Amino acid sequence: MNNKYPSSFSSPEAFEKAYQERLQATYMKTIVTSSIRERFNVLGTLIRERIALDWIKTEHAKKSQNIKEVHYFSMEFLLGRLITNNLQNLRLRTIVEPVFHKYGLDLNEVEAYEADPGLGNGGLGRLAACYLDSLASLKMPATGHTIRYRYGLFRQKIKNGYQEERPDNWLSDGYVWEIRKEEEAEDIPFFGKVEYNGKMDYLPDFYIRAVPYDVPIVGDENGMVNVLRLWNAEASRKYPKVMSPFDYERELEKISGILYPDDTTLDGKRLRLMQQYFFTSAGVKSVLKKIKNETGDFRQLSHQVIFHINDTHPTLIIPEIMRILLDEEGYEWVDAWEVTRKLTAYTNHTILAEALERWPVSIFQPILPRIYQLIEEIDRRFRLELLATSTFKSKEMIEKLAIIEHQEIRMAHCCVVASSSVNGVAKLHTEILKKIEMADFYQLFPEKFRNVTNGISHRRWLIQANPELTGLLKQTIGEDFYRQPEKLAKLLAFQDDERVQATFLEIKRQKKMALAERIFQEQGIRLDPTSLFDIQVKRLHEYKRQLMNALHLLAIYLKLKNNPEFRKTYHPHTFIFGAKAAANYYFAKKIIKLINTIAKKVNQDADTCQFLKVVFVENYNVSYAEVIMPAADLSEQISTASKEASGTGNMKFMMNGALTIGTEDGANVEIHELVGDENIFIFGLRAEAITKRNQKKDYVPKTIIDQNPELKAVLDLLVNGFFTEVDQNEFREIYDKLVYEDPFYVLADFESYQEAHKRANQAYQNPSHWAKMALINIAKSGIFSSDRSVQEYCDLIWKVKPLAPRNEE
């Protein structure tokens, strides 16, 4: 093996020569005459070639060390741009940047050209991406699996205050990091029938070819390269006889078309199910085929691989393993089941019923007839197990726990029954699973349940996103936190240091100015960087309560408008929102319209606009988050207690020195425990109180309104013609849902939320003390590194060890 890296990055001079030559050969251009697109593509290609040798060495080491590998299946991986990440982890910036400076060019401009891959939407996908980064940086062998969506979720456009969905054609110029692996393609069967001829013989109606595109995931200066495998749907060479070629082409194009197609229609539900089987089957088949080709059998399978099910979308991994072992390898059921249970682990990310997938048998069985048979048999045998117990043998209990009941397949139940491990993603979330949502399963399988609190990649969200703060930390506490983020705790010794406080505040001011400039350039709204930047950026959902934030800022507007004395004590405040609502989530889209309508009203009012500004940023994504997170003063984490499994935005803000205003929900609980009452703004009902109210069904929001004239005045604005540019009934549905239902306790928590905001605004008026609080939060944030999370998964669940240092040939 040739162990020498390409000479392109041996020095700035070597890079300049290689870059110039490649630009000339590819585009017939010089460095100066080339476009930003051409510079990006050539730089990306050279970096990928630099990665290639480490990639080959990593694969060789995995094979020679016969080491167990994690295969992490997730419906989404929200990667963000990779060029900056790769420059950083390979330590190439100091070689590349001087060459760009020499020609008067901006490397940041080239980095910004890269499109965010349309492979995810929210926290689930970003968590998966952070875990891939940590797995590579900890030298843990791993491959991620998902679909190569051509159009992602959507590109958000705000028009007249409403969200519009536009195609996110992120692959229009290709994707410089991916490598097509056609030789490893798999044919995935759909529809058809199953016949018994001494063994089960599945005769599908048609196949869709799954072609893998591999994206290298580079470890932090350690020579490790893991892979994110993107499965692309293409025409099989086994052309179908049951449909026309044109219908077949249209069908397969949908599979890797968009993320989360609208499932309010029958066609949308079918498409989602086909997507889920497409990538899980392709991934499992490719992994098991590779293992068998290399070892000849599956005797050591549980020591070679672990399949991780990230939320319920990849549940079909379980019956697919069973299908291969039973139908192709000739295993007996008991033996195949024992292997399957050892090979799978499941992370639960939500307690919301809508997200715990259930598939009607009427949809599932025709599409996946053999897989349905296997799930049916898993369910039948599980029912027999329950009958043999003393605690769970009643008809009511069996129906409650069964995998198939009332003609629905309950995917979370399948995961709990079949997996070796079931984990929540924050201490509170795991306790809710064990004591409430999955209490019976916990009693049945107590050994399976674990907690692994989520984490974030500090390399991306601190070192990459905030180099100025990173520089201050390096100057103050050294570089240990680069590899050991828990060493951020050393900053506690400097919480009262006036120089450190002042430098931190200046860095924060610069970051706020950068965000304000971007917002002005894109949306024409001028923001005051000396105002308190109060930011809520996350998926738009009622339980995340962007609506409560909007109602509160309306209350502030009324006070500023009607009370001149209040203006004397209120520090100018900028509310920044960023969120996408699912295309079929009508009520969430109505909340976006409300926020934008409030923003227009508030921002144009000459009496108050110097005290209050509101912005809804358009098309919030990972790259935008890298600008937003370092600029925040106050981090809005205000979900209804018990509803947010963990959250990771809270961690990103915290690591960048924002203070949290939030409920005791998800990882907020652990942040609160770490920083103490005095360094966080906690409010609202606790999870226990919410649970009791839900059980008693005694919550009447009207009583809250009757006791709070200020709240009533705010609600009345929604329906009394206050917003003159919209129809008076535009927000009637929001008003009615709050007044007559309020399922997420917005009104119940409103007064407490106002009081927490009052404390935050007052605290911000003491810059030195605010800086001290921020420094304490940064110092305590190291535990939320995804390196810690991944290490816990490796030790407690996956039983995976890092690659040993390799001997160079």
mmCIF file of C-alpha atoms in Angstrom, residues 35-168:
data_model
loop_
_atom_site.group_PDB
_atom_site.id
_atom_site.type_symbol
_atom_site.label_atom_id
_atom_site.label_comp_id
_atom_site.label_asym_id
_atom_site.label_seq_id
_atom_site.Cartn_x
_atom_site.Cartn_y
_atom_site.Cartn_z
ATOM 1 C CA SER A 35 -15.724 31.487 -10.122
ATOM 2 C CA ILE A 36 -16.600 30.723 -6.505
ATOM 3 C CA ARG A 37 -18.331 27.530 -7.657
ATOM 4 C CA GLU A 38 -15.239 26.379 -9.528
ATOM 5 C CA ARG A 39 -12.954 27.184 -6.612
ATOM 6 C CA PHE A 40 -15.191 25.255 -4.252
ATOM 7 C CA ASN A 41 -15.446 22.175 -6.464
ATOM 8 C CA VAL A 42 -11.703 21.961 -7.014
ATOM 9 C CA LEU A 43 -10.885 22.564 -3.356
ATOM 10 C CA GLY A 44 -13.412 19.912 -2.337
ATOM 11 C CA THR A 45 -11.981 17.446 -4.828
ATOM 12 C CA LEU A 46 -8.434 17.956 -3.566
ATOM 13 C CA ILE A 47 -9.560 17.543 0.044
ATOM 14 C CA ARG A 48 -11.449 14.359 -0.844
ATOM 15 C CA GLU A 49 -8.293 13.001 -2.481
ATOM 16 C CA ARG A 50 -6.388 13.848 0.709
ATOM 17 C CA ILE A 51 -9.014 11.912 2.692
ATOM 18 C CA ALA A 52 -8.777 8.879 0.378
ATOM 19 C CA LEU A 53 -5.632 7.326 1.854
ATOM 20 C CA ASP A 54 -6.927 7.581 5.427
ATOM 21 C CA TRP A 55 -10.191 6.071 4.223
ATOM 22 C CA ILE A 56 -8.388 3.090 2.688
ATOM 23 C CA LYS A 57 -6.242 2.638 5.793
ATOM 24 C CA THR A 58 -9.281 2.756 8.060
ATOM 25 C CA GLU A 59 -11.040 0.036 6.046
ATOM 26 C CA HIS A 60 -7.880 -2.069 6.098
ATOM 27 C CA ALA A 61 -7.525 -1.655 9.874
ATOM 28 C CA LYS A 62 -11.161 -2.578 10.532
ATOM 29 C CA LYS A 63 -10.757 -5.754 8.508
ATOM 30 C CA SER A 64 -7.394 -6.775 9.932
ATOM 31 C CA GLN A 65 -8.446 -6.113 13.542
ATOM 32 C CA ASN A 66 -11.792 -7.907 13.036
ATOM 33 C CA ILE A 67 -13.423 -5.246 15.169
ATOM 34 C CA LYS A 68 -17.117 -4.721 15.902
ATOM 35 C CA GLU A 69 -18.770 -1.921 13.918
ATOM 36 C CA VAL A 70 -21.799 0.270 14.611
ATOM 37 C CA HIS A 71 -24.335 0.660 11.815
ATOM 38 C CA TYR A 72 -26.429 3.688 12.748
ATOM 39 C CA PHE A 73 -29.730 3.898 10.867
ATOM 40 C CA SER A 74 -31.608 7.186 10.878
ATOM 41 C CA MET A 75 -34.257 8.618 8.569
ATOM 42 C CA GLU A 76 -32.236 11.822 8.606
ATOM 43 C CA PHE A 77 -28.681 13.117 9.076
ATOM 44 C CA LEU A 78 -28.546 16.903 9.206
ATOM 45 C CA LEU A 79 -24.872 17.240 8.269
ATOM 46 C CA GLY A 80 -24.484 20.884 7.394
ATOM 47 C CA ARG A 81 -21.546 21.898 5.244
ATOM 48 C CA LEU A 82 -18.593 19.519 5.352
ATOM 49 C CA ILE A 83 -15.842 21.640 3.814
ATOM 50 C CA THR A 84 -15.127 23.646 6.972
ATOM 51 C CA ASN A 85 -15.381 20.532 9.118
ATOM 52 C CA ASN A 86 -12.903 18.686 6.899
ATOM 53 C CA LEU A 87 -10.458 21.603 6.751
ATOM 54 C CA GLN A 88 -10.548 21.747 10.537
ATOM 55 C CA ASN A 89 -10.286 18.023 11.319
ATOM 56 C CA LEU A 90 -7.494 17.542 8.784
ATOM 57 C CA ARG A 91 -5.718 20.733 9.964
ATOM 58 C CA LEU A 92 -5.511 22.079 6.407
ATOM 59 C CA ARG A 93 -6.725 25.630 6.956
ATOM 60 C CA THR A 94 -3.240 26.975 7.704
ATOM 61 C CA ILE A 95 -2.102 25.587 4.347
ATOM 62 C CA VAL A 96 -5.070 26.686 2.243
ATOM 63 C CA GLU A 97 -5.897 30.110 3.670
ATOM 64 C CA PRO A 98 -2.551 31.828 2.945
ATOM 65 C CA VAL A 99 -2.921 30.945 -0.735
ATOM 66 C CA PHE A 100 -6.376 32.499 -0.900
ATOM 67 C CA HIS A 101 -5.078 35.617 0.878
ATOM 68 C CA LYS A 102 -2.206 35.852 -1.600
ATOM 69 C CA TYR A 103 -4.708 36.249 -4.444
ATOM 70 C CA GLY A 104 -7.012 38.563 -2.496
ATOM 71 C CA LEU A 105 -9.663 35.855 -2.141
ATOM 72 C CA ASP A 106 -11.823 34.930 0.846
ATOM 73 C CA LEU A 107 -11.771 31.256 1.845
ATOM 74 C CA ASN A 108 -14.942 31.821 3.884
ATOM 75 C CA GLU A 109 -16.726 32.818 0.677
ATOM 76 C CA VAL A 110 -15.793 29.506 -0.926
ATOM 77 C CA GLU A 111 -16.839 27.567 2.175
ATOM 78 C CA ALA A 112 -20.204 29.359 2.156
ATOM 79 C CA TYR A 113 -20.854 28.182 -1.405
ATOM 80 C CA GLU A 114 -21.451 24.601 -0.268
ATOM 81 C CA ALA A 115 -25.146 23.793 -0.062
ATOM 82 C CA ASP A 116 -26.441 22.272 3.146
ATOM 83 C CA PRO A 117 -27.219 18.631 2.237
ATOM 84 C CA GLY A 118 -30.975 18.083 2.218
ATOM 85 C CA LEU A 119 -30.746 15.015 4.405
ATOM 86 C CA GLY A 120 -32.548 16.141 7.543
ATOM 87 C CA ASN A 121 -34.902 18.524 9.282
ATOM 88 C CA GLY A 122 -34.485 18.922 13.037
ATOM 89 C CA GLY A 123 -32.862 17.676 16.192
ATOM 90 C CA LEU A 124 -33.079 13.990 15.290
ATOM 91 C CA GLY A 125 -30.978 14.475 12.167
ATOM 92 C CA ARG A 126 -28.515 16.906 13.737
ATOM 93 C CA LEU A 127 -27.952 14.540 16.664
ATOM 94 C CA ALA A 128 -27.187 11.721 14.237
ATOM 95 C CA ALA A 129 -24.675 13.948 12.439
ATOM 96 C CA CYS A 130 -22.970 14.943 15.693
ATOM 97 C CA TYR A 131 -22.719 11.273 16.643
ATOM 98 C CA LEU A 132 -21.019 10.434 13.345
ATOM 99 C CA ASP A 133 -18.479 13.192 14.021
ATOM 100 C CA SER A 134 -17.797 11.873 17.522
ATOM 101 C CA LEU A 135 -17.596 8.231 16.437
ATOM 102 C CA ALA A 136 -14.895 9.132 13.917
ATOM 103 C CA SER A 137 -13.056 11.401 16.353
ATOM 104 C CA LEU A 138 -13.082 8.660 19.020
ATOM 105 C CA LYS A 139 -11.884 6.128 16.389
ATOM 106 C CA MET A 140 -14.990 3.982 16.796
ATOM 107 C CA PRO A 141 -15.808 2.034 13.594
ATOM 108 C CA ALA A 142 -19.203 3.150 12.335
ATOM 109 C CA THR A 143 -21.348 3.630 9.258
ATOM 110 C CA GLY A 144 -24.465 5.759 9.054
ATOM 111 C CA HIS A 145 -27.326 4.756 6.760
ATOM 112 C CA THR A 146 -30.062 6.953 5.276
ATOM 113 C CA ILE A 147 -31.676 7.892 1.957
ATOM 114 C CA ARG A 148 -30.042 10.146 -0.638
ATOM 115 C CA TYR A 149 -32.976 12.558 -0.821
ATOM 116 C CA ARG A 150 -32.846 14.611 -4.009
ATOM 117 C CA TYR A 151 -34.897 17.466 -2.595
ATOM 118 C CA GLY A 152 -34.569 17.091 1.173
ATOM 119 C CA LEU A 153 -37.454 18.449 3.232
ATOM 120 C CA PHE A 154 -38.002 21.795 1.479
ATOM 121 C CA ARG A 155 -36.494 25.246 1.143
ATOM 122 C CA GLN A 156 -38.596 27.649 3.169
ATOM 123 C CA LYS A 157 -39.805 30.904 1.658
ATOM 124 C CA ILE A 158 -41.818 33.419 3.679
ATOM 125 C CA LYS A 159 -44.346 35.215 1.474
ATOM 126 C CA ASN A 160 -46.867 37.637 2.976
ATOM 127 C CA GLY A 161 -46.026 36.117 6.345
ATOM 128 C CA TYR A 162 -46.912 32.588 5.288
ATOM 129 C CA GLN A 163 -44.511 29.685 4.891
ATOM 130 C CA GLU A 164 -44.182 28.428 1.336
ATOM 131 C CA GLU A 165 -42.346 25.212 0.521
ATOM 132 C CA ARG A 166 -39.936 25.227 -2.411
ATOM 133 C CA PRO A 167 -37.885 22.272 -3.682
ATOM 134 C CA ASP A 168 -34.459 22.115 -2.038
#
